[in-house]
């Protein structure tokens, strides 16, 4: 009799636990993070994705956005996504490159002819394949879609139009040997430096310039440090990833997974519209502040960086051919 009572009690407890787990699985608040501030195109696109998700599921699944790195810088945020403590994140390719190496092809200088070419690649079969490779990698991340990180160009105190003009100019680059080598090949002196140190380094003359897209150039206030010229080299055009925790993904139904992918694709398209407006707005602000946008012959810089593509791109040779063959929309 005692055994029977214990068995029944255990069965009731199991049913109750199952019901509560099912309810938990059905009602979700997904924490989403971004290192960019509130109002930034990637942040707004994910917020809008969340609104659509909530509407489509009648409030069963919601997204709570945490912009401005309030839950940690990218490295810490990704670690939290991997264990399921954070559910969605916008991340750079550097985080997943070690476990899904093919994404590193997008870090190559001038791998894309222009932004339109990059978008055609990430929207097409190559973009889909690389999302799948990230998802199937040991990273414990599900790659939902791509985000536009813009085209990076050079800003300096002195006028630059050709690689020859770069001689002796110290330029901050992201902390990756590929990027430092890229700047060295472009004729300058590439200096690896944390982003947070750049403003004071520009002020004090430790470096003579840096490179980034117009929104970042303005919002970082780097334009106030005497960076009068913005040479439109567009040497790096690097997309970013929107990812979800695999821990959370595995709890979703097939229908919810399909919905997430659909809405992420819509966010991918919406974010670039927001991005283009942001670039136009900040370009206007920079020009009003006295920054001169300098057109350059990109072929000179493309040719100068050929050894970098040969060195780092050898393992991506076939993929780079497919990228080159992709026609812009």
PDB file of C-alpha atoms in Angstrom:
ATOM      1  CA  UNK A   1       0.000   0.000   0.000  1.00  0.00           C
ATOM      2  CA  UNK A   2       2.833   2.350   0.913  1.00  0.00           C
ATOM      3  CA  UNK A   3       4.556   1.555  -2.372  1.00  0.00           C
ATOM      4  CA  UNK A   4       1.308   2.248  -4.238  1.00  0.00           C
ATOM      5  CA  UNK A   5       0.845   5.608  -2.471  1.00  0.00           C
ATOM      6  CA  UNK A   6       4.468   6.602  -3.237  1.00  0.00           C
ATOM      7  CA  UNK A   7       4.069   5.581  -6.856  1.00  0.00           C
ATOM      8  CA  UNK A   8       0.888   7.638  -7.227  1.00  0.00           C
ATOM      9  CA  UNK A   9       2.507  10.639  -5.503  1.00  0.00           C
ATOM     10  CA  UNK A  10       5.531  10.382  -7.795  1.00  0.00           C
ATOM     11  CA  UNK A  11       3.299  10.119 -10.834  1.00  0.00           C
ATOM     12  CA  UNK A  12       1.294  13.191  -9.786  1.00  0.00           C
ATOM     13  CA  UNK A  13       4.526  15.122  -9.194  1.00  0.00           C
ATOM     14  CA  UNK A  14       5.852  14.073 -12.592  1.00  0.00           C
ATOM     15  CA  UNK A  15       2.676  15.230 -14.313  1.00  0.00           C
ATOM     16  CA  UNK A  16       2.781  18.541 -12.434  1.00  0.00           C
ATOM     17  CA  UNK A  17       6.451  19.061 -13.360  1.00  0.00           C
ATOM     18  CA  UNK A  18       5.720  18.158 -16.972  1.00  0.00           C
ATOM     19  CA  UNK A  19       2.813  20.607 -17.060  1.00  0.00           C
ATOM     20  CA  UNK A  20       4.869  23.419 -15.529  1.00  0.00           C
ATOM     21  CA  UNK A  21       7.778  22.724 -17.911  1.00  0.00           C
ATOM     22  CA  UNK A  22       5.365  22.718 -20.842  1.00  0.00           C
ATOM     23  CA  UNK A  23       3.915  26.043 -19.686  1.00  0.00           C
ATOM     24  CA  UNK A  24       7.440  27.432 -19.316  1.00  0.00           C
ATOM     25  CA  UNK A  25       8.325  26.217 -22.802  1.00  0.00           C
ATOM     26  CA  UNK A  26       5.160  27.749 -24.244  1.00  0.00           C
ATOM     27  CA  UNK A  27       5.530  31.173 -22.601  1.00  0.00           C
ATOM     28  CA  UNK A  28       8.924  32.714 -23.215  1.00  0.00           C
ATOM     29  CA  UNK A  29      10.562  36.063 -22.709  1.00  0.00           C
ATOM     30  CA  UNK A  30      13.639  36.064 -24.930  1.00  0.00           C
ATOM     31  CA  UNK A  31      16.439  38.327 -23.757  1.00  0.00           C
ATOM     32  CA  UNK A  32      18.179  39.953 -26.726  1.00  0.00           C
ATOM     33  CA  UNK A  33      21.486  41.826 -26.488  1.00  0.00           C
ATOM     34  CA  UNK A  34      23.529  44.187 -28.624  1.00  0.00           C
ATOM     35  CA  UNK A  35      26.667  46.175 -27.880  1.00  0.00           C
ATOM     36  CA  UNK A  36      25.288  49.025 -30.009  1.00  0.00           C
ATOM     37  CA  UNK A  37      23.189  51.722 -28.273  1.00  0.00           C
ATOM     38  CA  UNK A  38      19.425  52.136 -28.256  1.00  0.00           C
ATOM     39  CA  UNK A  39      18.163  53.463 -31.583  1.00  0.00           C
ATOM     40  CA  UNK A  40      20.983  51.830 -33.583  1.00  0.00           C
ATOM     41  CA  UNK A  41      19.718  50.031 -36.750  1.00  0.00           C
ATOM     42  CA  UNK A  42      20.514  46.522 -35.482  1.00  0.00           C
ATOM     43  CA  UNK A  43      18.817  47.239 -32.140  1.00  0.00           C
ATOM     44  CA  UNK A  44      15.675  48.673 -33.758  1.00  0.00           C
ATOM     45  CA  UNK A  45      15.427  45.781 -36.253  1.00  0.00           C
ATOM     46  CA  UNK A  46      15.530  43.190 -33.455  1.00  0.00           C
ATOM     47  CA  UNK A  47      13.025  45.176 -31.362  1.00  0.00           C
ATOM     48  CA  UNK A  48      10.657  45.213 -34.330  1.00  0.00           C
ATOM     49  CA  UNK A  49      11.227  41.483 -34.835  1.00  0.00           C
ATOM     50  CA  UNK A  50      10.194  41.004 -31.212  1.00  0.00           C
ATOM     51  CA  UNK A  51       6.976  42.973 -31.718  1.00  0.00           C
ATOM     52  CA  UNK A  52       6.090  40.807 -34.710  1.00  0.00           C
ATOM     53  CA  UNK A  53       6.920  37.651 -32.762  1.00  0.00           C
ATOM     54  CA  UNK A  54       4.722  38.689 -29.854  1.00  0.00           C
ATOM     55  CA  UNK A  55       1.836  39.526 -32.189  1.00  0.00           C
ATOM     56  CA  UNK A  56       2.171  36.296 -34.175  1.00  0.00           C
ATOM     57  CA  UNK A  57       2.185  34.154 -31.009  1.00  0.00           C
ATOM     58  CA  UNK A  58      -0.540  36.142 -29.184  1.00  0.00           C
ATOM     59  CA  UNK A  59       1.962  37.153 -26.520  1.00  0.00           C
ATOM     60  CA  UNK A  60       3.261  33.642 -25.921  1.00  0.00           C
ATOM     61  CA  UNK A  61       6.794  34.608 -27.004  1.00  0.00           C
ATOM     62  CA  UNK A  62       8.187  38.069 -26.291  1.00  0.00           C
ATOM     63  CA  UNK A  63      11.561  39.729 -26.812  1.00  0.00           C
ATOM     64  CA  UNK A  64      13.171  41.996 -24.213  1.00  0.00           C
ATOM     65  CA  UNK A  65      15.979  44.096 -25.684  1.00  0.00           C
ATOM     66  CA  UNK A  66      19.150  45.017 -23.766  1.00  0.00           C
ATOM     67  CA  UNK A  67      21.221  47.428 -25.944  1.00  0.00           C
ATOM     68  CA  UNK A  68      24.460  49.250 -25.171  1.00  0.00           C
ATOM     69  CA  UNK A  69      26.313  46.213 -23.765  1.00  0.00           C
ATOM     70  CA  UNK A  70      24.402  46.485 -20.468  1.00  0.00           C
ATOM     71  CA  UNK A  71      24.634  42.703 -20.031  1.00  0.00           C
ATOM     72  CA  UNK A  72      28.318  42.584 -20.968  1.00  0.00           C
ATOM     73  CA  UNK A  73      30.604  43.141 -23.916  1.00  0.00           C
ATOM     74  CA  UNK A  74      30.315  40.801 -26.865  1.00  0.00           C
ATOM     75  CA  UNK A  75      32.554  38.031 -25.534  1.00  0.00           C
ATOM     76  CA  UNK A  76      30.665  37.808 -22.235  1.00  0.00           C
ATOM     77  CA  UNK A  77      27.301  38.105 -23.966  1.00  0.00           C
ATOM     78  CA  UNK A  78      28.066  35.247 -26.342  1.00  0.00           C
ATOM     79  CA  UNK A  79      29.114  33.025 -23.457  1.00  0.00           C
ATOM     80  CA  UNK A  80      25.730  33.736 -21.845  1.00  0.00           C
ATOM     81  CA  UNK A  81      23.954  32.922 -25.111  1.00  0.00           C
ATOM     82  CA  UNK A  82      25.796  29.623 -25.361  1.00  0.00           C
ATOM     83  CA  UNK A  83      24.454  28.450 -21.999  1.00  0.00           C
ATOM     84  CA  UNK A  84      20.967  29.844 -22.600  1.00  0.00           C
ATOM     85  CA  UNK A  85      21.055  32.669 -20.026  1.00  0.00           C
ATOM     86  CA  UNK A  86      20.651  35.120 -22.929  1.00  0.00           C
ATOM     87  CA  UNK A  87      18.605  33.985 -25.901  1.00  0.00           C
ATOM     88  CA  UNK A  88      19.377  36.298 -28.856  1.00  0.00           C
ATOM     89  CA  UNK A  89      22.424  38.384 -29.780  1.00  0.00           C
ATOM     90  CA  UNK A  90      23.843  40.450 -32.605  1.00  0.00           C
ATOM     91  CA  UNK A  91      27.504  39.463 -32.862  1.00  0.00           C
ATOM     92  CA  UNK A  92      30.583  39.991 -35.024  1.00  0.00           C
ATOM     93  CA  UNK A  93      32.129  37.228 -37.091  1.00  0.00           C
ATOM     94  CA  UNK A  94      35.276  37.144 -34.951  1.00  0.00           C
ATOM     95  CA  UNK A  95      33.414  35.245 -32.249  1.00  0.00           C
ATOM     96  CA  UNK A  96      32.429  32.331 -34.484  1.00  0.00           C
ATOM     97  CA  UNK A  97      35.404  32.271 -36.864  1.00  0.00           C
ATOM     98  CA  UNK A  98      37.391  29.808 -34.710  1.00  0.00           C
ATOM     99  CA  UNK A  99      34.582  27.199 -34.821  1.00  0.00           C
ATOM    100  CA  UNK A 100      33.057  28.013 -38.229  1.00  0.00           C
ATOM    101  CA  UNK A 101      36.132  29.171 -40.194  1.00  0.00           C
ATOM    102  CA  UNK A 102      34.372  29.785 -43.515  1.00  0.00           C
ATOM    103  CA  UNK A 103      32.762  32.975 -42.165  1.00  0.00           C
ATOM    104  CA  UNK A 104      36.255  34.482 -41.983  1.00  0.00           C
ATOM    105  CA  UNK A 105      36.186  34.861 -45.755  1.00  0.00           C
ATOM    106  CA  UNK A 106      34.051  37.973 -45.202  1.00  0.00           C
ATOM    107  CA  UNK A 107      36.931  39.585 -43.253  1.00  0.00           C
ATOM    108  CA  UNK A 108      39.083  39.698 -46.382  1.00  0.00           C
ATOM    109  CA  UNK A 109      39.865  43.167 -47.790  1.00  0.00           C
ATOM    110  CA  UNK A 110      37.872  43.953 -50.926  1.00  0.00           C
ATOM    111  CA  UNK A 111      36.240  40.495 -51.012  1.00  0.00           C
ATOM    112  CA  UNK A 112      33.105  42.451 -51.921  1.00  0.00           C
ATOM    113  CA  UNK A 113      33.037  44.974 -54.745  1.00  0.00           C
ATOM    114  CA  UNK A 114      30.633  47.203 -52.833  1.00  0.00           C
ATOM    115  CA  UNK A 115      27.799  47.037 -50.303  1.00  0.00           C
ATOM    116  CA  UNK A 116      25.273  45.924 -52.935  1.00  0.00           C
ATOM    117  CA  UNK A 117      27.529  42.986 -53.809  1.00  0.00           C
ATOM    118  CA  UNK A 118      27.849  42.020 -50.135  1.00  0.00           C
ATOM    119  CA  UNK A 119      24.075  42.071 -49.718  1.00  0.00           C
ATOM    120  CA  UNK A 120      23.572  39.886 -52.780  1.00  0.00           C
ATOM    121  CA  UNK A 121      25.993  37.341 -51.287  1.00  0.00           C
ATOM    122  CA  UNK A 122      24.462  37.195 -47.792  1.00  0.00           C
ATOM    123  CA  UNK A 123      20.922  37.116 -49.214  1.00  0.00           C
ATOM    124  CA  UNK A 124      21.739  34.228 -51.550  1.00  0.00           C
ATOM    125  CA  UNK A 125      22.924  30.619 -51.318  1.00  0.00           C
ATOM    126  CA  UNK A 126      26.366  31.491 -49.924  1.00  0.00           C
ATOM    127  CA  UNK A 127      24.813  33.418 -47.048  1.00  0.00           C
ATOM    128  CA  UNK A 128      22.414  30.549 -46.328  1.00  0.00           C
ATOM    129  CA  UNK A 129      25.231  27.993 -46.391  1.00  0.00           C
ATOM    130  CA  UNK A 130      27.344  29.959 -43.930  1.00  0.00           C
ATOM    131  CA  UNK A 131      24.403  30.400 -41.554  1.00  0.00           C
ATOM    132  CA  UNK A 132      23.989  26.627 -41.648  1.00  0.00           C
ATOM    133  CA  UNK A 133      27.686  26.073 -40.957  1.00  0.00           C
ATOM    134  CA  UNK A 134      27.537  28.306 -37.880  1.00  0.00           C
ATOM    135  CA  UNK A 135      24.428  26.476 -36.668  1.00  0.00           C
ATOM    136  CA  UNK A 136      26.067  23.075 -37.190  1.00  0.00           C
ATOM    137  CA  UNK A 137      29.359  24.136 -35.571  1.00  0.00           C
ATOM    138  CA  UNK A 138      30.288  23.424 -31.925  1.00  0.00           C
ATOM    139  CA  UNK A 139      29.472  27.067 -31.056  1.00  0.00           C
ATOM    140  CA  UNK A 140      26.031  26.159 -29.602  1.00  0.00           C
ATOM    141  CA  UNK A 141      24.543  29.054 -31.569  1.00  0.00           C
ATOM    142  CA  UNK A 142      21.759  29.008 -34.149  1.00  0.00           C
ATOM    143  CA  UNK A 143      22.466  31.552 -36.897  1.00  0.00           C
ATOM    144  CA  UNK A 144      19.149  33.224 -37.709  1.00  0.00           C
ATOM    145  CA  UNK A 145      20.297  35.854 -40.193  1.00  0.00           C
ATOM    146  CA  UNK A 146      22.741  38.528 -41.270  1.00  0.00           C
ATOM    147  CA  UNK A 147      23.049  42.173 -40.284  1.00  0.00           C
ATOM    148  CA  UNK A 148      24.705  44.964 -42.280  1.00  0.00           C
ATOM    149  CA  UNK A 149      27.820  46.337 -40.585  1.00  0.00           C
ATOM    150  CA  UNK A 150      28.519  48.866 -43.319  1.00  0.00           C
ATOM    151  CA  UNK A 151      31.644  49.651 -45.298  1.00  0.00           C
ATOM    152  CA  UNK A 152      34.760  50.758 -43.435  1.00  0.00           C
ATOM    153  CA  UNK A 153      36.853  53.606 -44.769  1.00  0.00           C
ATOM    154  CA  UNK A 154      39.859  55.580 -43.575  1.00  0.00           C
ATOM    155  CA  UNK A 155      39.820  58.803 -41.549  1.00  0.00           C
ATOM    156  CA  UNK A 156      43.006  60.793 -40.999  1.00  0.00           C
ATOM    157  CA  UNK A 157      44.407  64.223 -40.170  1.00  0.00           C
ATOM    158  CA  UNK A 158      46.132  64.480 -43.548  1.00  0.00           C
ATOM    159  CA  UNK A 159      44.702  64.029 -47.022  1.00  0.00           C
ATOM    160  CA  UNK A 160      44.934  60.471 -48.404  1.00  0.00           C
ATOM    161  CA  UNK A 161      44.084  59.570 -51.983  1.00  0.00           C
ATOM    162  CA  UNK A 162      46.537  56.786 -52.833  1.00  0.00           C
ATOM    163  CA  UNK A 163      48.522  54.077 -50.993  1.00  0.00           C
ATOM    164  CA  UNK A 164      51.607  56.267 -51.448  1.00  0.00           C
ATOM    165  CA  UNK A 165      49.929  58.948 -49.306  1.00  0.00           C
ATOM    166  CA  UNK A 166      49.720  56.447 -46.438  1.00  0.00           C
ATOM    167  CA  UNK A 167      53.463  56.245 -45.827  1.00  0.00           C
ATOM    168  CA  UNK A 168      54.299  56.742 -42.139  1.00  0.00           C
ATOM    169  CA  UNK A 169      50.646  57.141 -41.085  1.00  0.00           C
ATOM    170  CA  UNK A 170      49.748  55.097 -37.980  1.00  0.00           C
ATOM    171  CA  UNK A 171      46.196  53.753 -38.263  1.00  0.00           C
ATOM    172  CA  UNK A 172      44.243  51.885 -35.597  1.00  0.00           C
ATOM    173  CA  UNK A 173      42.890  48.528 -36.761  1.00  0.00           C
ATOM    174  CA  UNK A 174      40.750  45.887 -35.096  1.00  0.00           C
ATOM    175  CA  UNK A 175      42.800  43.352 -33.152  1.00  0.00           C
ATOM    176  CA  UNK A 176      43.291  40.731 -35.838  1.00  0.00           C
ATOM    177  CA  UNK A 177      46.549  40.117 -37.764  1.00  0.00           C
ATOM    178  CA  UNK A 178      44.534  40.044 -40.996  1.00  0.00           C
ATOM    179  CA  UNK A 179      43.335  43.619 -40.458  1.00  0.00           C
ATOM    180  CA  UNK A 180      46.749  44.900 -39.400  1.00  0.00           C
ATOM    181  CA  UNK A 181      48.296  43.289 -42.490  1.00  0.00           C
ATOM    182  CA  UNK A 182      45.570  44.887 -44.597  1.00  0.00           C
ATOM    183  CA  UNK A 183      46.496  48.382 -43.430  1.00  0.00           C
ATOM    184  CA  UNK A 184      50.208  47.696 -43.870  1.00  0.00           C
ATOM    185  CA  UNK A 185      49.530  46.548 -47.442  1.00  0.00           C
ATOM    186  CA  UNK A 186      47.492  49.715 -48.061  1.00  0.00           C
ATOM    187  CA  UNK A 187      50.669  51.686 -47.323  1.00  0.00           C
ATOM    188  CA  UNK A 188      50.066  52.677 -43.714  1.00  0.00           C
ATOM    189  CA  UNK A 189      51.270  51.406 -40.355  1.00  0.00           C
ATOM    190  CA  UNK A 190      48.523  49.228 -38.870  1.00  0.00           C
ATOM    191  CA  UNK A 191      48.245  49.467 -35.064  1.00  0.00           C
ATOM    192  CA  UNK A 192      46.144  46.923 -33.155  1.00  0.00           C
ATOM    193  CA  UNK A 193      44.214  48.760 -30.447  1.00  0.00           C
ATOM    194  CA  UNK A 194      41.046  48.306 -28.366  1.00  0.00           C
ATOM    195  CA  UNK A 195      38.174  50.478 -29.601  1.00  0.00           C
ATOM    196  CA  UNK A 196      37.806  52.228 -26.256  1.00  0.00           C
ATOM    197  CA  UNK A 197      41.381  53.534 -26.465  1.00  0.00           C
ATOM    198  CA  UNK A 198      41.088  55.099 -29.903  1.00  0.00           C
ATOM    199  CA  UNK A 199      39.647  58.495 -28.925  1.00  0.00           C
ATOM    200  CA  UNK A 200      42.489  59.400 -26.550  1.00  0.00           C
ATOM    201  CA  UNK A 201      45.075  57.917 -28.924  1.00  0.00           C
ATOM    202  CA  UNK A 202      43.810  60.183 -31.702  1.00  0.00           C
ATOM    203  CA  UNK A 203      43.777  63.188 -29.356  1.00  0.00           C
ATOM    204  CA  UNK A 204      47.349  62.652 -28.176  1.00  0.00           C
ATOM    205  CA  UNK A 205      48.791  61.691 -31.570  1.00  0.00           C
ATOM    206  CA  UNK A 206      49.647  58.123 -30.583  1.00  0.00           C
ATOM    207  CA  UNK A 207      47.902  57.241 -33.842  1.00  0.00           C
ATOM    208  CA  UNK A 208      47.252  59.401 -36.897  1.00  0.00           C
ATOM    209  CA  UNK A 209      43.960  57.906 -37.955  1.00  0.00           C
ATOM    210  CA  UNK A 210      41.526  55.008 -37.803  1.00  0.00           C
ATOM    211  CA  UNK A 211      38.916  53.374 -40.013  1.00  0.00           C
ATOM    212  CA  UNK A 212      35.211  52.715 -39.647  1.00  0.00           C
ATOM    213  CA  UNK A 213      31.802  53.469 -41.127  1.00  0.00           C
ATOM    214  CA  UNK A 214      30.287  56.986 -40.971  1.00  0.00           C
ATOM    215  CA  UNK A 215      27.828  56.287 -38.101  1.00  0.00           C
ATOM    216  CA  UNK A 216      30.629  54.941 -35.891  1.00  0.00           C
ATOM    217  CA  UNK A 217      32.998  57.748 -36.921  1.00  0.00           C
ATOM    218  CA  UNK A 218      30.420  60.283 -35.729  1.00  0.00           C
ATOM    219  CA  UNK A 219      28.976  58.589 -32.626  1.00  0.00           C
ATOM    220  CA  UNK A 220      32.472  57.822 -31.289  1.00  0.00           C
ATOM    221  CA  UNK A 221      33.301  61.556 -31.556  1.00  0.00           C
ATOM    222  CA  UNK A 222      36.511  60.638 -33.394  1.00  0.00           C
ATOM    223  CA  UNK A 223      35.745  63.414 -35.877  1.00  0.00           C
ATOM    224  CA  UNK A 224      36.375  65.944 -33.092  1.00  0.00           C
ATOM    225  CA  UNK A 225      40.039  64.923 -32.732  1.00  0.00           C
ATOM    226  CA  UNK A 226      41.278  66.611 -35.905  1.00  0.00           C
ATOM    227  CA  UNK A 227      40.311  63.798 -38.318  1.00  0.00           C
ATOM    228  CA  UNK A 228      39.491  66.134 -41.208  1.00  0.00           C
ATOM    229  CA  UNK A 229      39.518  63.633 -44.072  1.00  0.00           C
ATOM    230  CA  UNK A 230      37.436  60.540 -44.761  1.00  0.00           C
ATOM    231  CA  UNK A 231      39.015  58.641 -47.668  1.00  0.00           C
ATOM    232  CA  UNK A 232      36.313  56.391 -49.124  1.00  0.00           C
ATOM    233  CA  UNK A 233      38.388  53.245 -49.513  1.00  0.00           C
ATOM    234  CA  UNK A 234      35.610  50.818 -48.452  1.00  0.00           C
ATOM    235  CA  UNK A 235      38.389  48.297 -47.847  1.00  0.00           C
ATOM    236  CA  UNK A 236      36.389  46.165 -45.401  1.00  0.00           C
ATOM    237  CA  UNK A 237      32.685  45.367 -45.787  1.00  0.00           C
ATOM    238  CA  UNK A 238      31.939  42.888 -43.006  1.00  0.00           C
ATOM    239  CA  UNK A 239      28.413  41.657 -42.258  1.00  0.00           C
ATOM    240  CA  UNK A 240      27.402  40.597 -38.751  1.00  0.00           C
ATOM    241  CA  UNK A 241      25.297  37.750 -37.370  1.00  0.00           C
ATOM    242  CA  UNK A 242      21.984  37.510 -35.541  1.00  0.00           C
ATOM    243  CA  UNK A 243      22.138  34.342 -33.446  1.00  0.00           C
ATOM    244  CA  UNK A 244      19.989  32.458 -30.962  1.00  0.00           C
ATOM    245  CA  UNK A 245      20.985  30.148 -28.147  1.00  0.00           C
ATOM    246  CA  UNK A 246      20.774  26.498 -29.213  1.00  0.00           C
ATOM    247  CA  UNK A 247      19.545  25.713 -25.689  1.00  0.00           C
ATOM    248  CA  UNK A 248      16.497  27.894 -26.331  1.00  0.00           C
ATOM    249  CA  UNK A 249      16.120  26.877 -29.964  1.00  0.00           C
ATOM    250  CA  UNK A 250      15.787  23.217 -29.017  1.00  0.00           C
ATOM    251  CA  UNK A 251      12.800  24.103 -26.800  1.00  0.00           C
ATOM    252  CA  UNK A 252      10.861  25.639 -29.692  1.00  0.00           C
ATOM    253  CA  UNK A 253       8.264  23.793 -31.712  1.00  0.00           C
ATOM    254  CA  UNK A 254       8.807  23.284 -35.442  1.00  0.00           C
ATOM    255  CA  UNK A 255       6.270  26.033 -36.156  1.00  0.00           C
ATOM    256  CA  UNK A 256       7.989  28.459 -33.777  1.00  0.00           C
ATOM    257  CA  UNK A 257      11.363  27.706 -35.358  1.00  0.00           C
ATOM    258  CA  UNK A 258       9.952  28.436 -38.822  1.00  0.00           C
ATOM    259  CA  UNK A 259       8.426  31.672 -37.508  1.00  0.00           C
ATOM    260  CA  UNK A 260      11.744  32.762 -35.962  1.00  0.00           C
ATOM    261  CA  UNK A 261      13.584  32.182 -39.234  1.00  0.00           C
ATOM    262  CA  UNK A 262      10.946  34.060 -41.213  1.00  0.00           C
ATOM    263  CA  UNK A 263      10.995  37.064 -38.889  1.00  0.00           C
ATOM    264  CA  UNK A 264      14.809  37.062 -38.722  1.00  0.00           C
ATOM    265  CA  UNK A 265      14.926  37.247 -42.527  1.00  0.00           C
ATOM    266  CA  UNK A 266      12.522  40.196 -42.404  1.00  0.00           C
ATOM    267  CA  UNK A 267      14.746  41.835 -39.768  1.00  0.00           C
ATOM    268  CA  UNK A 268      17.749  41.307 -42.043  1.00  0.00           C
ATOM    269  CA  UNK A 269      16.001  43.240 -44.815  1.00  0.00           C
ATOM    270  CA  UNK A 270      14.573  45.924 -42.526  1.00  0.00           C
ATOM    271  CA  UNK A 271      17.886  46.592 -40.777  1.00  0.00           C
ATOM    272  CA  UNK A 272      19.636  47.565 -44.016  1.00  0.00           C
ATOM    273  CA  UNK A 273      16.964  50.164 -44.786  1.00  0.00           C
ATOM    274  CA  UNK A 274      17.559  51.616 -41.326  1.00  0.00           C
ATOM    275  CA  UNK A 275      21.308  51.340 -41.903  1.00  0.00           C
ATOM    276  CA  UNK A 276      21.240  53.210 -45.211  1.00  0.00           C
ATOM    277  CA  UNK A 277      19.279  56.034 -43.590  1.00  0.00           C
ATOM    278  CA  UNK A 278      21.759  56.100 -40.700  1.00  0.00           C
ATOM    279  CA  UNK A 279      24.745  56.319 -43.064  1.00  0.00           C
ATOM    280  CA  UNK A 280      23.114  59.160 -44.994  1.00  0.00           C
ATOM    281  CA  UNK A 281      22.214  61.049 -41.803  1.00  0.00           C
ATOM    282  CA  UNK A 282      25.667  60.729 -40.233  1.00  0.00           C
ATOM    283  CA  UNK A 283      27.438  61.542 -43.482  1.00  0.00           C
ATOM    284  CA  UNK A 284      25.478  64.811 -43.568  1.00  0.00           C
ATOM    285  CA  UNK A 285      26.404  65.524 -39.933  1.00  0.00           C
ATOM    286  CA  UNK A 286      30.092  64.795 -40.548  1.00  0.00           C
ATOM    287  CA  UNK A 287      30.185  67.078 -43.582  1.00  0.00           C
ATOM    288  CA  UNK A 288      28.461  69.809 -41.573  1.00  0.00           C
ATOM    289  CA  UNK A 289      31.189  69.398 -38.936  1.00  0.00           C
ATOM    290  CA  UNK A 290      33.858  70.046 -41.585  1.00  0.00           C
ATOM    291  CA  UNK A 291      34.913  66.511 -42.520  1.00  0.00           C
ATOM    292  CA  UNK A 292      35.865  66.195 -46.188  1.00  0.00           C
ATOM    293  CA  UNK A 293      34.737  62.979 -47.902  1.00  0.00           C
ATOM    294  CA  UNK A 294      37.495  62.084 -50.340  1.00  0.00           C
ATOM    295  CA  UNK A 295      36.810  59.847 -53.367  1.00  0.00           C
ATOM    296  CA  UNK A 296      39.693  57.487 -54.140  1.00  0.00           C
ATOM    297  CA  UNK A 297      40.676  55.090 -56.898  1.00  0.00           C
ATOM    298  CA  UNK A 298      39.760  51.860 -55.128  1.00  0.00           C
ATOM    299  CA  UNK A 299      41.668  49.757 -57.654  1.00  0.00           C
ATOM    300  CA  UNK A 300      44.960  51.120 -56.296  1.00  0.00           C
ATOM    301  CA  UNK A 301      44.073  49.870 -52.811  1.00  0.00           C
ATOM    302  CA  UNK A 302      42.577  46.651 -54.186  1.00  0.00           C
ATOM    303  CA  UNK A 303      45.795  45.847 -56.032  1.00  0.00           C
ATOM    304  CA  UNK A 304      47.924  46.784 -53.026  1.00  0.00           C
ATOM    305  CA  UNK A 305      46.057  44.297 -50.803  1.00  0.00           C
ATOM    306  CA  UNK A 306      46.333  41.360 -53.234  1.00  0.00           C
ATOM    307  CA  UNK A 307      49.086  39.718 -51.100  1.00  0.00           C
ATOM    308  CA  UNK A 308      46.754  39.782 -48.073  1.00  0.00           C
ATOM    309  CA  UNK A 309      44.011  37.966 -49.976  1.00  0.00           C
ATOM    310  CA  UNK A 310      46.577  35.477 -51.246  1.00  0.00           C
ATOM    311  CA  UNK A 311      47.922  34.836 -47.734  1.00  0.00           C
ATOM    312  CA  UNK A 312      44.658  34.585 -45.801  1.00  0.00           C
ATOM    313  CA  UNK A 313      42.308  33.584 -48.607  1.00  0.00           C
ATOM    314  CA  UNK A 314      44.077  30.491 -49.945  1.00  0.00           C
ATOM    315  CA  UNK A 315      41.844  28.155 -47.912  1.00  0.00           C
ATOM    316  CA  UNK A 316      38.773  30.009 -49.184  1.00  0.00           C
ATOM    317  CA  UNK A 317      39.784  29.986 -52.857  1.00  0.00           C
ATOM    318  CA  UNK A 318      36.652  28.234 -54.164  1.00  0.00           C
ATOM    319  CA  UNK A 319      34.349  30.242 -51.925  1.00  0.00           C
ATOM    320  CA  UNK A 320      35.982  33.503 -53.007  1.00  0.00           C
ATOM    321  CA  UNK A 321      35.436  32.555 -56.641  1.00  0.00           C
ATOM    322  CA  UNK A 322      31.742  31.987 -55.933  1.00  0.00           C
ATOM    323  CA  UNK A 323      31.540  35.319 -54.114  1.00  0.00           C
ATOM    324  CA  UNK A 324      33.228  37.101 -57.024  1.00  0.00           C
ATOM    325  CA  UNK A 325      30.805  35.439 -59.484  1.00  0.00           C
ATOM    326  CA  UNK A 326      27.757  36.613 -57.524  1.00  0.00           C
ATOM    327  CA  UNK A 327      26.022  39.446 -59.306  1.00  0.00           C
ATOM    328  CA  UNK A 328      24.780  42.446 -57.360  1.00  0.00           C
ATOM    329  CA  UNK A 329      21.030  42.920 -57.170  1.00  0.00           C
TER     330      UNK A 329
END
